[in-house]
Coordinates of C-alpha atoms in Angstrom, one line a residue:
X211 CA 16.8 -19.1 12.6
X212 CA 16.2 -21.3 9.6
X213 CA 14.8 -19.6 6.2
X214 CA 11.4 -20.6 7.2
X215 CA 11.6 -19.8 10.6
X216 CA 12.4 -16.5 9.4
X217 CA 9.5 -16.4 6.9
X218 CA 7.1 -17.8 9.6
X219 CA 8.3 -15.0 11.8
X220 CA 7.2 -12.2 9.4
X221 CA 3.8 -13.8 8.9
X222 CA 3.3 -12.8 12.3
X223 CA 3.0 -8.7 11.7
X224 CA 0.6 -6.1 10.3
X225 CA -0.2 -2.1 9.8
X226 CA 0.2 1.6 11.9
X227 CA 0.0 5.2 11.7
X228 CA 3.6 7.3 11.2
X229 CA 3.0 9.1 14.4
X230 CA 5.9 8.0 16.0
X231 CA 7.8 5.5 13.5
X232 CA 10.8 7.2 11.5
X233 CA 10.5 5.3 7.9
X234 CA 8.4 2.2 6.2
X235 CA 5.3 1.0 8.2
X236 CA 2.9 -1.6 8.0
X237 CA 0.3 0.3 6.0
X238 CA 3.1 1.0 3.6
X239 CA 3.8 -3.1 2.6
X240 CA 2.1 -4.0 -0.6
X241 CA 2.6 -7.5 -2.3
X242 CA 4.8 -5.3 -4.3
X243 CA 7.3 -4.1 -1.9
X244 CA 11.0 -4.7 -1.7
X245 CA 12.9 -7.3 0.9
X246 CA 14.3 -4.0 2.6
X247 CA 11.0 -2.1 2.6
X248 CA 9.1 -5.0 4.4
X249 CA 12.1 -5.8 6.6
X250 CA 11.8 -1.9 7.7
X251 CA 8.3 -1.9 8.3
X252 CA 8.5 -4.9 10.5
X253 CA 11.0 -3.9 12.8
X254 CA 9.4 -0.5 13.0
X255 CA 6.0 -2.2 14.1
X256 CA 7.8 -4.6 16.5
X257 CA 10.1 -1.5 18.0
X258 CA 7.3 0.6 18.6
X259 CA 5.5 -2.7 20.9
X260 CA 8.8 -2.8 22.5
X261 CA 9.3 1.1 23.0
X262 CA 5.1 0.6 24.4
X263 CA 5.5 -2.3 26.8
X264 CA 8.9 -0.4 28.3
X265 CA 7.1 2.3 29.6
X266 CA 4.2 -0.1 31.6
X267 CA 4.8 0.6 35.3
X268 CA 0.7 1.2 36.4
X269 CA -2.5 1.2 34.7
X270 CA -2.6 4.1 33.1
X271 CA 0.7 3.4 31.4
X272 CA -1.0 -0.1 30.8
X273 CA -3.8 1.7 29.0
X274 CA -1.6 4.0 27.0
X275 CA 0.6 1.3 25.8
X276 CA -2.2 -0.9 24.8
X277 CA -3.8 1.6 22.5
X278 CA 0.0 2.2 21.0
X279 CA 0.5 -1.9 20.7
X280 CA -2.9 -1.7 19.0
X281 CA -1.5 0.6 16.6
X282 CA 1.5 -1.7 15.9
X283 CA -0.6 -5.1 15.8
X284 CA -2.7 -3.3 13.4
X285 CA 0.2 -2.4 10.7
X286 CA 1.3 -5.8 10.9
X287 CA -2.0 -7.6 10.9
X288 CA -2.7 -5.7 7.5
X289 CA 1.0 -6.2 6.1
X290 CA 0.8 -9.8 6.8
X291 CA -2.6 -9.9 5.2
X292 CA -1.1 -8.1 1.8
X293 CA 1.7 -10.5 1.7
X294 CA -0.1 -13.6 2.3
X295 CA 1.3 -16.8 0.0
X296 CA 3.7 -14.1 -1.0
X297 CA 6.8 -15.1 1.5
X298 CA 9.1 -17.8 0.6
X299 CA 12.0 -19.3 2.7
X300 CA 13.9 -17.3 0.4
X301 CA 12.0 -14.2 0.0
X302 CA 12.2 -14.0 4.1
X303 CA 16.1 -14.5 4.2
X304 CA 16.3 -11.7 2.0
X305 CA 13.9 -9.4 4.4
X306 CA 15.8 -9.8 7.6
X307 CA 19.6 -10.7 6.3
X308 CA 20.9 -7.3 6.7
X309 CA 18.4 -6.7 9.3
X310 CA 18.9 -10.1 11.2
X311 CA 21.0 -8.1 14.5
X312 CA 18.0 -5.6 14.8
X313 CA 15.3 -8.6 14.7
X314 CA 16.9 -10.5 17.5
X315 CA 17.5 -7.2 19.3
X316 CA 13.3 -5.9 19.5
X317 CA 12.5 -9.5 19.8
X318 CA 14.6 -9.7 22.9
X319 CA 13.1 -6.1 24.3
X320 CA 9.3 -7.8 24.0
X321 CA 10.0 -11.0 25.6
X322 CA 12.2 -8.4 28.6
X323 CA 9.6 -6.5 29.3
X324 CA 6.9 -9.1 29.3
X325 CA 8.6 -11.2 31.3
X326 CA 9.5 -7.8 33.6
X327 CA 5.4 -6.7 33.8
X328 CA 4.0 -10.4 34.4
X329 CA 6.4 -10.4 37.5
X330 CA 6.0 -6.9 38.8
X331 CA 2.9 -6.2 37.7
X332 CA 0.7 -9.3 37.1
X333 CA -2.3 -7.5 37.2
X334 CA -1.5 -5.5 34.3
X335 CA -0.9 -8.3 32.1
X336 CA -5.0 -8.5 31.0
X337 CA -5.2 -4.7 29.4
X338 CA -2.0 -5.9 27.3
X339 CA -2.8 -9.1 26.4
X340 CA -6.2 -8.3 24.8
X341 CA -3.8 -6.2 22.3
X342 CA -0.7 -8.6 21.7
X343 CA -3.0 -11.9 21.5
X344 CA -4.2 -9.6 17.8
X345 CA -0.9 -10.9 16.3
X346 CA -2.1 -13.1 13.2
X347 CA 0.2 -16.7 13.6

Protein backbone atom coordinates (compact mmCIF):
# COMPACT_ATOMS: atom_id res chain seq x y z
CA UNK A 1 0.00 0.00 0.00
CA UNK A 2 1.47 3.27 -1.21
CA UNK A 3 1.96 6.26 1.45
CA UNK A 4 -1.22 7.68 0.32
CA UNK A 5 -3.09 4.68 0.17
CA UNK A 6 -2.15 4.36 3.62
CA UNK A 7 -3.18 7.91 4.55
CA UNK A 8 -6.48 7.46 2.58
CA UNK A 9 -7.07 4.37 4.61
CA UNK A 10 -6.97 6.15 7.95
CA UNK A 11 -9.28 8.86 6.73
CA UNK A 12 -11.69 6.24 6.73
CA UNK A 13 -12.15 5.83 10.81
CA UNK A 14 -13.67 7.61 13.79
CA UNK A 15 -14.61 7.46 17.82
CA UNK A 16 -15.90 4.65 20.74
CA UNK A 17 -16.33 4.01 24.32
CA UNK A 18 -13.37 1.83 26.34
CA UNK A 19 -15.83 -0.81 27.12
CA UNK A 20 -14.26 -3.44 25.51
CA UNK A 21 -10.92 -1.89 23.80
CA UNK A 22 -7.56 -2.44 25.80
CA UNK A 23 -5.66 1.01 25.03
CA UNK A 24 -6.04 4.39 22.64
CA UNK A 25 -9.58 4.80 21.02
CA UNK A 26 -11.05 7.02 18.70
CA UNK A 27 -12.35 9.55 21.22
CA UNK A 28 -8.81 9.62 22.45
CA UNK A 29 -7.16 11.13 18.74
CA UNK A 30 -6.74 14.79 18.82
CA UNK A 31 -4.95 16.73 15.96
CA UNK A 32 -2.22 16.53 18.52
CA UNK A 33 -1.65 12.90 18.94
CA UNK A 34 1.33 10.87 18.12
CA UNK A 35 1.78 8.40 14.81
CA UNK A 36 1.65 5.43 17.47
CA UNK A 37 -1.35 6.82 19.41
CA UNK A 38 -3.53 7.15 16.17
CA UNK A 39 -2.16 4.00 14.65
CA UNK A 40 -3.53 2.31 18.16
CA UNK A 41 -6.75 3.76 18.08
CA UNK A 42 -7.43 2.68 14.60
CA UNK A 43 -6.75 -0.80 14.78
CA UNK A 44 -8.66 -0.91 18.11
CA UNK A 45 -11.80 0.57 16.24
CA UNK A 46 -11.36 -1.66 13.26
CA UNK A 47 -10.62 -4.94 15.74
CA UNK A 48 -13.60 -4.33 17.69
CA UNK A 49 -15.90 -4.31 13.94
CA UNK A 50 -14.04 -7.46 13.20
CA UNK A 51 -14.43 -9.06 16.83
CA UNK A 52 -18.59 -7.73 16.13
CA UNK A 53 -19.23 -9.08 12.68
CA UNK A 54 -17.51 -12.63 13.93
CA UNK A 55 -20.05 -13.35 16.18
CA UNK A 56 -23.23 -12.63 13.48
CA UNK A 57 -24.85 -16.05 13.02
CA UNK A 58 -28.90 -14.76 13.54
CA UNK A 59 -30.58 -11.64 14.12
CA UNK A 60 -30.15 -11.06 17.40
CA UNK A 61 -26.43 -11.40 17.05
CA UNK A 62 -27.06 -9.07 13.94
CA UNK A 63 -28.57 -6.57 16.26
CA UNK A 64 -25.98 -6.82 18.90
CA UNK A 65 -23.19 -6.45 16.53
CA UNK A 66 -24.65 -3.56 14.89
CA UNK A 67 -25.06 -1.42 17.94
CA UNK A 68 -21.14 -2.59 18.82
CA UNK A 69 -20.07 -1.59 14.97
CA UNK A 70 -21.92 1.62 15.71
CA UNK A 71 -19.67 2.17 18.56
CA UNK A 72 -16.60 1.62 16.41
CA UNK A 73 -17.78 3.72 13.32
CA UNK A 74 -18.46 6.34 15.80
CA UNK A 75 -14.64 6.59 17.27
CA UNK A 76 -13.42 6.68 13.93
CA UNK A 77 -15.98 8.98 12.29
CA UNK A 78 -14.95 11.59 15.16
CA UNK A 79 -10.98 10.71 14.94
CA UNK A 80 -11.14 11.20 11.31
CA UNK A 81 -12.97 14.40 11.72
CA UNK A 82 -10.18 15.78 14.42
CA UNK A 83 -7.44 14.88 12.00
CA UNK A 84 -8.91 16.21 8.96
CA UNK A 85 -6.10 18.03 6.44
CA UNK A 86 -3.94 16.78 9.17
CA UNK A 87 -2.58 13.32 7.39
CA UNK A 88 0.17 13.46 4.99
CA UNK A 89 1.55 10.51 2.79
CA UNK A 90 4.18 10.76 5.38
CA UNK A 91 2.48 11.34 8.48
CA UNK A 92 0.30 7.94 7.51
CA UNK A 93 3.52 5.80 6.87
CA UNK A 94 4.58 6.71 10.16
CA UNK A 95 0.89 5.58 11.81
CA UNK A 96 0.77 2.12 10.39
CA UNK A 97 4.77 1.20 9.77
CA UNK A 98 5.18 -0.74 12.84
CA UNK A 99 1.65 -1.43 12.80
CA UNK A 100 1.40 -2.37 9.01
CA UNK A 101 1.05 -6.63 9.88
CA UNK A 102 -1.90 -5.83 12.34
CA UNK A 103 -3.67 -3.44 9.64
CA UNK A 104 -3.67 -6.06 6.95
CA UNK A 105 -4.60 -8.71 9.59
CA UNK A 106 -8.31 -6.78 10.91
CA UNK A 107 -8.65 -5.69 7.44
CA UNK A 108 -8.62 -9.20 6.25
CA UNK A 109 -11.10 -10.47 9.42
CA UNK A 110 -13.82 -7.57 7.99
CA UNK A 111 -13.76 -8.49 4.45
CA UNK A 112 -13.92 -12.70 6.06
CA UNK A 113 -16.70 -12.23 7.76
CA UNK A 114 -18.63 -10.09 5.34
CA UNK A 115 -18.05 -12.10 2.72
CA UNK A 116 -19.00 -15.22 5.27
CA UNK A 117 -22.61 -13.38 6.41
CA UNK A 118 -23.64 -12.12 2.77
CA UNK A 119 -23.42 -15.92 1.81
CA UNK A 120 -24.88 -17.57 4.80
CA UNK A 121 -26.90 -15.18 5.96
CA UNK A 122 -27.96 -12.63 3.28
CA UNK A 123 -30.74 -11.52 5.09
CA UNK A 124 -28.73 -10.23 7.73
CA UNK A 125 -26.68 -8.12 5.69
CA UNK A 126 -29.46 -4.88 5.98
CA UNK A 127 -29.20 -4.47 10.00
CA UNK A 128 -25.22 -4.29 9.39
CA UNK A 129 -25.01 -2.29 6.54
CA UNK A 130 -27.01 0.59 7.94
CA UNK A 131 -23.88 0.68 10.53
CA UNK A 132 -20.74 0.04 8.31
CA UNK A 133 -22.05 2.32 5.28
CA UNK A 134 -21.31 5.29 8.55
CA UNK A 135 -17.66 4.99 7.59
CA UNK A 136 -16.63 8.70 6.46
CA UNK A 137 -14.45 7.96 2.72
Amino acid sequence: MTAAGIAAALMLTGCGGKDDVQGKTGEDITAKSSAGDIGEAYINEMTRIADALETVDDEASAKSAAKKIKVAVDGLNQMSDKLDGEISGVKGMQIFGGRYTDLIEVQGRIATSMIRIQSDHPELMDTLSAEMDRLEN
